[in-house]
């Protein structure tokens, strides 16, 4: 994988965590919350080795030491042995080679299969192929929250026809995986926003990888308010795979994001954080239609309250 629009002198922290397999999702969450932009894992003999990457300017050795302490405390809290956390500085070329070694095609739900950009996909499969090069933006389909969102989109959009003209908004688009997935499953148009310019570049790059025309995915750097201001009309539904605290802050804007019968898909939420999110939704007249769980992660599909 080649990072997008990065100069050749960029360097990265390669952070490797070796732990018991049961800690995988908790470690993924901790690394994402720390700011890591890309993760992959390998499992062997009951252990898991997670490789993750962070631009060197976003953290120093003291920050990484604090991360290692948090990972240790997380493990102890769950009654597991403390993981081994190591880090080293690598350049873009080494980062690219390392990333490719860890990531392989992955089926999600009943309709999609995600193929890394550097692997030629088959031509005779019955699944829709989503080609992806996440660049330095988080979002490969490996994380439980991304998988849950794609599966929820599949449930929502199953059987959609072009004449239905379904519009989906993608809040915090990352690599663009949810926008592209929505279009492959049945949406006609997506509007995407992220506060990281690298995510915008990654989304546009992945749109091109999947031969999706520019007018099908509008994407820009900005906030949920910027997204609402740009859309010519409210969307039919939206996805928001970020973190619980950020979702809570965004809830007051959801009613402007979609129409009267609009729906939403929320993830990036630890199961223990669901009550906090549910309280914010209820206060703004949203109800939880379905609650899906995978390991420690939750995915909520929501709709407007009738009362």
Short mmCIF file of N, CA, C and O in Angstrom, two decimals, residues 197-291:
data_model
loop_
_atom_site.label_atom_id
_atom_site.label_comp_id
_atom_site.label_asym_id
_atom_site.label_seq_id
_atom_site.Cartn_x
_atom_site.Cartn_y
_atom_site.Cartn_z
N UNK A 197 -7.82 15.62 6.51
CA UNK A 197 -7.63 15.76 5.06
C UNK A 197 -7.13 14.46 4.43
O UNK A 197 -7.44 14.15 3.27
N UNK A 198 -6.36 13.65 5.20
CA UNK A 198 -5.89 12.37 4.65
C UNK A 198 -7.06 11.42 4.39
O UNK A 198 -7.02 10.62 3.45
N UNK A 199 -8.10 11.52 5.20
CA UNK A 199 -9.29 10.70 4.97
C UNK A 199 -9.98 11.11 3.67
O UNK A 199 -10.49 10.25 2.93
N UNK A 200 -10.00 12.39 3.38
CA UNK A 200 -10.62 12.86 2.14
C UNK A 200 -9.85 12.33 0.94
O UNK A 200 -10.44 11.85 -0.04
N UNK A 201 -8.54 12.39 1.00
CA UNK A 201 -7.72 11.88 -0.09
C UNK A 201 -7.91 10.37 -0.24
O UNK A 201 -8.00 9.85 -1.36
N UNK A 202 -7.97 9.65 0.88
CA UNK A 202 -8.15 8.20 0.82
C UNK A 202 -9.52 7.85 0.23
O UNK A 202 -9.64 6.92 -0.59
N UNK A 203 -10.55 8.57 0.62
CA UNK A 203 -11.90 8.30 0.09
C UNK A 203 -11.95 8.52 -1.41
O UNK A 203 -12.51 7.70 -2.16
N UNK A 204 -11.36 9.60 -1.89
CA UNK A 204 -11.35 9.85 -3.33
C UNK A 204 -10.55 8.79 -4.08
O UNK A 204 -10.94 8.34 -5.16
N UNK A 205 -9.42 8.38 -3.49
CA UNK A 205 -8.61 7.35 -4.11
C UNK A 205 -9.37 6.03 -4.20
O UNK A 205 -9.38 5.37 -5.25
N UNK A 206 -10.05 5.66 -3.13
CA UNK A 206 -10.80 4.40 -3.13
C UNK A 206 -12.03 4.46 -4.02
O UNK A 206 -12.44 3.45 -4.60
N UNK A 207 -12.64 5.64 -4.15
CA UNK A 207 -13.72 5.82 -5.11
C UNK A 207 -13.25 5.48 -6.52
O UNK A 207 -13.93 4.75 -7.27
N UNK A 208 -12.07 5.97 -6.86
CA UNK A 208 -11.52 5.69 -8.18
C UNK A 208 -11.17 4.22 -8.35
O UNK A 208 -11.40 3.64 -9.41
N UNK A 209 -10.64 3.59 -7.29
CA UNK A 209 -10.31 2.16 -7.35
C UNK A 209 -11.53 1.32 -7.69
O UNK A 209 -11.43 0.28 -8.34
N UNK A 210 -12.71 1.77 -7.24
CA UNK A 210 -13.94 1.02 -7.44
C UNK A 210 -14.75 1.51 -8.63
O UNK A 210 -15.92 1.14 -8.79
N UNK A 211 -14.11 2.34 -9.47
CA UNK A 211 -14.75 2.86 -10.69
C UNK A 211 -16.08 3.54 -10.40
O UNK A 211 -17.07 3.38 -11.13
N UNK A 212 -16.11 4.30 -9.31
CA UNK A 212 -17.30 5.05 -8.95
C UNK A 212 -17.10 6.50 -9.39
O UNK A 212 -16.07 7.10 -9.10
N UNK A 213 -18.06 7.05 -10.08
CA UNK A 213 -17.92 8.40 -10.61
C UNK A 213 -17.91 9.43 -9.48
O UNK A 213 -18.48 9.20 -8.40
N UNK A 214 -17.27 10.55 -9.75
CA UNK A 214 -17.08 11.58 -8.72
C UNK A 214 -18.40 12.12 -8.20
O UNK A 214 -18.51 12.50 -7.03
N UNK A 215 -19.43 12.15 -9.06
CA UNK A 215 -20.71 12.72 -8.63
C UNK A 215 -21.48 11.80 -7.69
O UNK A 215 -22.46 12.22 -7.07
N UNK A 216 -21.03 10.56 -7.53
CA UNK A 216 -21.73 9.61 -6.65
C UNK A 216 -21.31 9.75 -5.18
O UNK A 216 -22.06 9.37 -4.28
N UNK A 217 -20.08 10.23 -4.96
CA UNK A 217 -19.60 10.44 -3.59
C UNK A 217 -19.10 11.87 -3.48
O UNK A 217 -18.03 12.20 -3.99
N UNK A 218 -19.86 12.71 -2.82
CA UNK A 218 -19.36 14.04 -2.48
C UNK A 218 -18.62 13.90 -1.16
O UNK A 218 -19.16 13.37 -0.18
N UNK A 219 -17.38 14.36 -1.10
CA UNK A 219 -16.60 14.22 0.12
C UNK A 219 -15.80 15.49 0.35
O UNK A 219 -15.28 16.10 -0.59
N UNK A 220 -15.74 15.91 1.62
CA UNK A 220 -15.02 17.13 1.94
C UNK A 220 -14.56 17.08 3.39
O UNK A 220 -15.08 16.32 4.21
N UNK A 221 -13.57 17.92 3.69
CA UNK A 221 -13.11 18.07 5.06
C UNK A 221 -14.06 19.01 5.79
O UNK A 221 -14.44 20.06 5.26
N UNK A 222 -14.46 18.64 7.00
CA UNK A 222 -15.36 19.50 7.74
C UNK A 222 -16.09 18.78 8.84
O UNK A 222 -15.73 17.66 9.23
N UNK A 223 -17.15 19.41 9.32
CA UNK A 223 -17.93 18.91 10.45
C UNK A 223 -19.30 18.42 9.97
O UNK A 223 -19.67 18.59 8.80
N UNK A 224 -20.08 17.86 10.89
CA UNK A 224 -21.43 17.43 10.53
C UNK A 224 -22.28 18.61 10.10
O UNK A 224 -23.13 18.50 9.21
N UNK A 225 -22.03 19.78 10.69
CA UNK A 225 -22.76 20.97 10.27
C UNK A 225 -22.43 21.35 8.83
O UNK A 225 -23.32 21.77 8.06
N UNK A 226 -21.16 21.20 8.44
CA UNK A 226 -20.77 21.47 7.06
C UNK A 226 -21.45 20.50 6.10
O UNK A 226 -21.88 20.88 5.00
N UNK A 227 -21.56 19.25 6.51
CA UNK A 227 -22.22 18.24 5.69
C UNK A 227 -23.69 18.60 5.49
O UNK A 227 -24.21 18.56 4.36
N UNK A 228 -24.37 18.95 6.57
CA UNK A 228 -25.79 19.33 6.49
C UNK A 228 -25.96 20.54 5.58
O UNK A 228 -26.90 20.59 4.77
N UNK A 229 -25.07 21.51 5.70
CA UNK A 229 -25.18 22.74 4.90
C UNK A 229 -25.01 22.46 3.42
O UNK A 229 -25.60 23.15 2.57
N UNK A 230 -24.20 21.44 3.08
CA UNK A 230 -23.93 21.17 1.67
C UNK A 230 -25.03 20.34 1.00
O UNK A 230 -25.32 20.55 -0.18
N UNK A 231 -25.63 19.41 1.71
CA UNK A 231 -26.58 18.50 1.07
C UNK A 231 -27.80 19.28 0.57
O UNK A 231 -28.38 20.08 1.30
N UNK A 232 -28.21 19.05 -0.68
CA UNK A 232 -29.36 19.78 -1.22
C UNK A 232 -30.67 19.41 -0.54
O UNK A 232 -31.62 20.19 -0.55
N UNK A 233 -30.73 18.24 0.06
CA UNK A 233 -31.91 17.78 0.77
C UNK A 233 -31.46 16.77 1.81
O UNK A 233 -30.39 16.17 1.67
N UNK A 234 -32.25 16.54 2.87
CA UNK A 234 -31.87 15.55 3.87
C UNK A 234 -31.69 14.17 3.24
O UNK A 234 -32.36 13.81 2.27
N UNK A 235 -30.78 13.38 3.82
CA UNK A 235 -30.52 12.03 3.33
C UNK A 235 -31.61 11.07 3.83
O UNK A 235 -32.39 11.39 4.73
N UNK A 236 -31.65 9.87 3.22
CA UNK A 236 -32.54 8.82 3.72
C UNK A 236 -32.00 8.20 5.01
O UNK A 236 -32.77 7.79 5.89
N UNK A 237 -30.68 8.11 5.09
CA UNK A 237 -30.06 7.53 6.26
C UNK A 237 -28.62 7.97 6.37
O UNK A 237 -28.09 8.63 5.47
N UNK A 238 -27.98 7.60 7.49
CA UNK A 238 -26.60 8.01 7.67
C UNK A 238 -25.85 6.95 8.48
O UNK A 238 -26.45 6.14 9.19
N UNK A 239 -24.54 6.97 8.34
CA UNK A 239 -23.65 6.14 9.14
C UNK A 239 -22.73 7.04 9.95
O UNK A 239 -22.35 8.12 9.49
N UNK A 240 -22.38 6.58 11.14
CA UNK A 240 -21.48 7.34 12.00
C UNK A 240 -20.68 6.36 12.83
O UNK A 240 -21.15 5.86 13.85
N UNK A 241 -19.49 6.02 12.38
CA UNK A 241 -18.62 5.06 13.05
C UNK A 241 -17.42 5.82 13.61
O UNK A 241 -16.37 5.91 12.97
N UNK A 242 -17.62 6.40 14.78
CA UNK A 242 -16.56 7.25 15.34
C UNK A 242 -16.25 6.75 16.76
O UNK A 242 -15.80 5.64 16.94
N UNK A 243 -16.54 7.54 17.76
CA UNK A 243 -16.40 7.16 19.16
C UNK A 243 -17.62 7.67 19.90
O UNK A 243 -18.23 8.68 19.50
N UNK A 244 -17.97 7.03 21.00
CA UNK A 244 -19.22 7.32 21.69
C UNK A 244 -19.35 8.78 22.09
O UNK A 244 -20.40 9.40 21.89
N UNK A 245 -18.31 9.36 22.67
CA UNK A 245 -18.40 10.74 23.14
C UNK A 245 -18.65 11.72 21.99
O UNK A 245 -19.40 12.69 22.15
N UNK A 246 -18.02 11.45 20.85
CA UNK A 246 -18.23 12.32 19.69
C UNK A 246 -19.65 12.15 19.15
O UNK A 246 -20.31 13.12 18.77
N UNK A 247 -20.14 10.92 19.14
CA UNK A 247 -21.50 10.66 18.68
C UNK A 247 -22.51 11.42 19.57
O UNK A 247 -23.44 12.06 19.07
N UNK A 248 -22.31 11.36 20.88
CA UNK A 248 -23.21 12.06 21.80
C UNK A 248 -23.26 13.55 21.48
O UNK A 248 -24.33 14.18 21.47
N UNK A 249 -22.10 14.14 21.18
CA UNK A 249 -22.06 15.57 20.84
C UNK A 249 -22.79 15.87 19.54
O UNK A 249 -23.31 16.98 19.34
N UNK A 250 -22.85 14.88 18.64
CA UNK A 250 -23.47 15.09 17.32
C UNK A 250 -24.98 14.86 17.31
O UNK A 250 -25.67 15.32 16.41
N UNK A 251 -25.49 14.14 18.30
CA UNK A 251 -26.91 13.75 18.30
C UNK A 251 -27.85 14.93 18.03
O UNK A 251 -28.82 14.79 17.27
N UNK A 252 -27.63 16.13 18.60
CA UNK A 252 -28.56 17.23 18.34
C UNK A 252 -28.68 17.62 16.87
O UNK A 252 -29.65 18.29 16.48
N UNK A 253 -27.72 17.21 16.05
CA UNK A 253 -27.74 17.58 14.62
C UNK A 253 -28.36 16.49 13.74
O UNK A 253 -28.58 16.71 12.55
N UNK A 254 -28.63 15.32 14.30
CA UNK A 254 -29.09 14.19 13.48
C UNK A 254 -30.41 14.49 12.77
O UNK A 254 -30.64 14.02 11.65
N UNK A 255 -31.30 15.26 13.43
CA UNK A 255 -32.62 15.49 12.81
C UNK A 255 -32.52 16.34 11.55
O UNK A 255 -33.42 16.32 10.71
N UNK A 256 -31.43 17.08 11.40
CA UNK A 256 -31.23 17.89 10.19
C UNK A 256 -30.50 17.10 9.11
O UNK A 256 -30.46 17.52 7.94
N UNK A 257 -29.93 15.96 9.50
CA UNK A 257 -29.14 15.16 8.57
C UNK A 257 -30.03 14.30 7.68
O UNK A 257 -29.69 14.04 6.52
N UNK A 258 -31.15 13.84 8.22
CA UNK A 258 -32.04 12.95 7.47
C UNK A 258 -33.47 13.47 7.51
O UNK A 258 -33.82 14.31 8.33
N UNK A 259 -34.30 12.93 6.62
CA UNK A 259 -35.70 13.34 6.55
C UNK A 259 -36.54 12.74 7.65
O UNK A 259 -36.06 12.06 8.56
N UNK A 260 -37.86 12.95 7.54
CA UNK A 260 -38.81 12.55 8.60
C UNK A 260 -38.76 11.06 8.90
O UNK A 260 -38.89 10.64 10.05
N UNK A 261 -38.60 10.24 7.88
CA UNK A 261 -38.53 8.79 8.06
C UNK A 261 -37.09 8.28 8.01
O UNK A 261 -36.84 7.12 7.71
N UNK A 262 -36.16 9.16 8.32
CA UNK A 262 -34.75 8.81 8.21
C UNK A 262 -34.28 7.84 9.28
O UNK A 262 -34.90 7.68 10.32
N UNK A 263 -33.17 7.20 8.98
CA UNK A 263 -32.57 6.23 9.89
C UNK A 263 -31.08 6.51 10.04
O UNK A 263 -30.49 7.24 9.24
N UNK A 264 -30.48 5.90 11.04
CA UNK A 264 -29.05 6.07 11.25
C UNK A 264 -28.42 4.78 11.73
O UNK A 264 -29.09 3.90 12.30
N UNK A 265 -27.12 4.66 11.48
CA UNK A 265 -26.33 3.51 11.94
C UNK A 265 -25.16 4.08 12.73
O UNK A 265 -24.35 4.85 12.20
N UNK A 266 -25.07 3.71 14.00
CA UNK A 266 -24.04 4.23 14.88
C UNK A 266 -23.15 3.11 15.38
O UNK A 266 -23.65 2.07 15.82
N UNK A 267 -21.84 3.31 15.33
CA UNK A 267 -20.92 2.35 15.92
C UNK A 267 -19.68 3.08 16.41
O UNK A 267 -19.65 4.30 16.45
N UNK A 268 -18.64 2.30 16.79
CA UNK A 268 -17.52 2.88 17.50
C UNK A 268 -17.84 3.00 18.97
O UNK A 268 -17.18 3.74 19.71
N UNK A 269 -18.86 2.27 19.41
CA UNK A 269 -19.40 2.39 20.77
C UNK A 269 -19.10 1.10 21.54
O UNK A 269 -19.49 0.01 21.11
N UNK A 270 -18.42 1.20 22.65
CA UNK A 270 -18.25 0.05 23.53
C UNK A 270 -19.60 -0.28 24.17
O UNK A 270 -20.41 0.62 24.43
N UNK A 271 -19.86 -1.56 24.41
CA UNK A 271 -21.15 -1.97 24.98
C UNK A 271 -21.46 -1.21 26.25
O UNK A 271 -22.60 -0.78 26.47
N UNK A 272 -20.46 -0.98 27.07
CA UNK A 272 -20.68 -0.28 28.34
C UNK A 272 -21.06 1.19 28.14
O UNK A 272 -21.57 1.84 29.06
N UNK A 273 -20.83 1.73 26.92
CA UNK A 273 -21.16 3.13 26.63
C UNK A 273 -22.55 3.30 26.03
O UNK A 273 -23.00 4.43 25.84
N UNK A 274 -23.22 2.21 25.72
CA UNK A 274 -24.53 2.28 25.07
C UNK A 274 -25.53 3.10 25.89
O UNK A 274 -26.26 3.93 25.31
N UNK A 275 -25.65 2.91 27.21
CA UNK A 275 -26.64 3.71 27.95
C UNK A 275 -26.45 5.22 27.78
O UNK A 275 -27.44 5.96 27.67
N UNK A 276 -25.19 5.68 27.76
CA UNK A 276 -24.93 7.11 27.58
C UNK A 276 -25.42 7.60 26.22
O UNK A 276 -26.04 8.66 26.11
N UNK A 277 -25.15 6.80 25.18
CA UNK A 277 -25.60 7.16 23.84
C UNK A 277 -27.12 7.10 23.76
O UNK A 277 -27.77 7.98 23.18
N UNK A 278 -27.72 6.06 24.35
CA UNK A 278 -29.17 5.90 24.32
C UNK A 278 -29.88 7.08 25.00
O UNK A 278 -30.92 7.56 24.54
N UNK A 279 -29.29 7.56 26.09
CA UNK A 279 -29.87 8.71 26.80
C UNK A 279 -29.88 9.95 25.92
O UNK A 279 -30.88 10.70 25.88
N UNK A 280 -28.77 10.19 25.22
CA UNK A 280 -28.70 11.35 24.33
C UNK A 280 -29.70 11.22 23.18
O UNK A 280 -30.35 12.19 22.79
N UNK A 281 -29.83 10.02 22.64
CA UNK A 281 -30.79 9.79 21.54
C UNK A 281 -32.21 10.04 22.02
O UNK A 281 -33.01 10.70 21.33
N UNK A 282 -32.55 9.52 23.16
CA UNK A 282 -33.90 9.68 23.70
C UNK A 282 -34.24 11.15 23.93
O UNK A 282 -35.36 11.59 23.67
N UNK A 283 -33.26 11.90 24.39
CA UNK A 283 -33.49 13.32 24.66
C UNK A 283 -33.79 14.10 23.39
O UNK A 283 -34.40 15.18 23.45
N UNK A 284 -33.39 13.56 22.24
CA UNK A 284 -33.63 14.25 20.97
C UNK A 284 -34.57 13.46 20.07
O UNK A 284 -34.53 13.58 18.84
N UNK A 285 -35.41 12.62 20.71
CA UNK A 285 -36.50 11.94 20.03
C UNK A 285 -36.04 10.96 18.95
O UNK A 285 -36.60 10.88 17.86
N UNK A 286 -35.00 10.18 19.31
CA UNK A 286 -34.57 9.05 18.49
C UNK A 286 -34.75 7.79 19.32
O UNK A 286 -34.58 7.81 20.53
N UNK A 287 -35.09 6.70 18.65
CA UNK A 287 -35.20 5.42 19.34
C UNK A 287 -34.26 4.41 18.69
O UNK A 287 -33.94 4.50 17.50
N UNK A 288 -33.79 3.46 19.49
CA UNK A 288 -32.92 2.40 18.99
C UNK A 288 -33.79 1.29 18.41
O UNK A 288 -34.60 0.70 19.12
N UNK A 289 -33.62 1.04 17.12
CA UNK A 289 -34.42 0.01 16.45
C UNK A 289 -33.79 -1.37 16.63
O UNK A 289 -34.49 -2.36 16.87
N UNK A 290 -32.48 -1.46 16.48
CA UNK A 290 -31.77 -2.72 16.70
C UNK A 290 -30.46 -2.44 17.42
O UNK A 290 -29.87 -1.36 17.30
N UNK A 291 -30.01 -3.44 18.16
CA UNK A 291 -28.76 -3.34 18.92
C UNK A 291 -27.97 -4.60 18.62
O UNK A 291 -28.37 -5.70 18.97
#
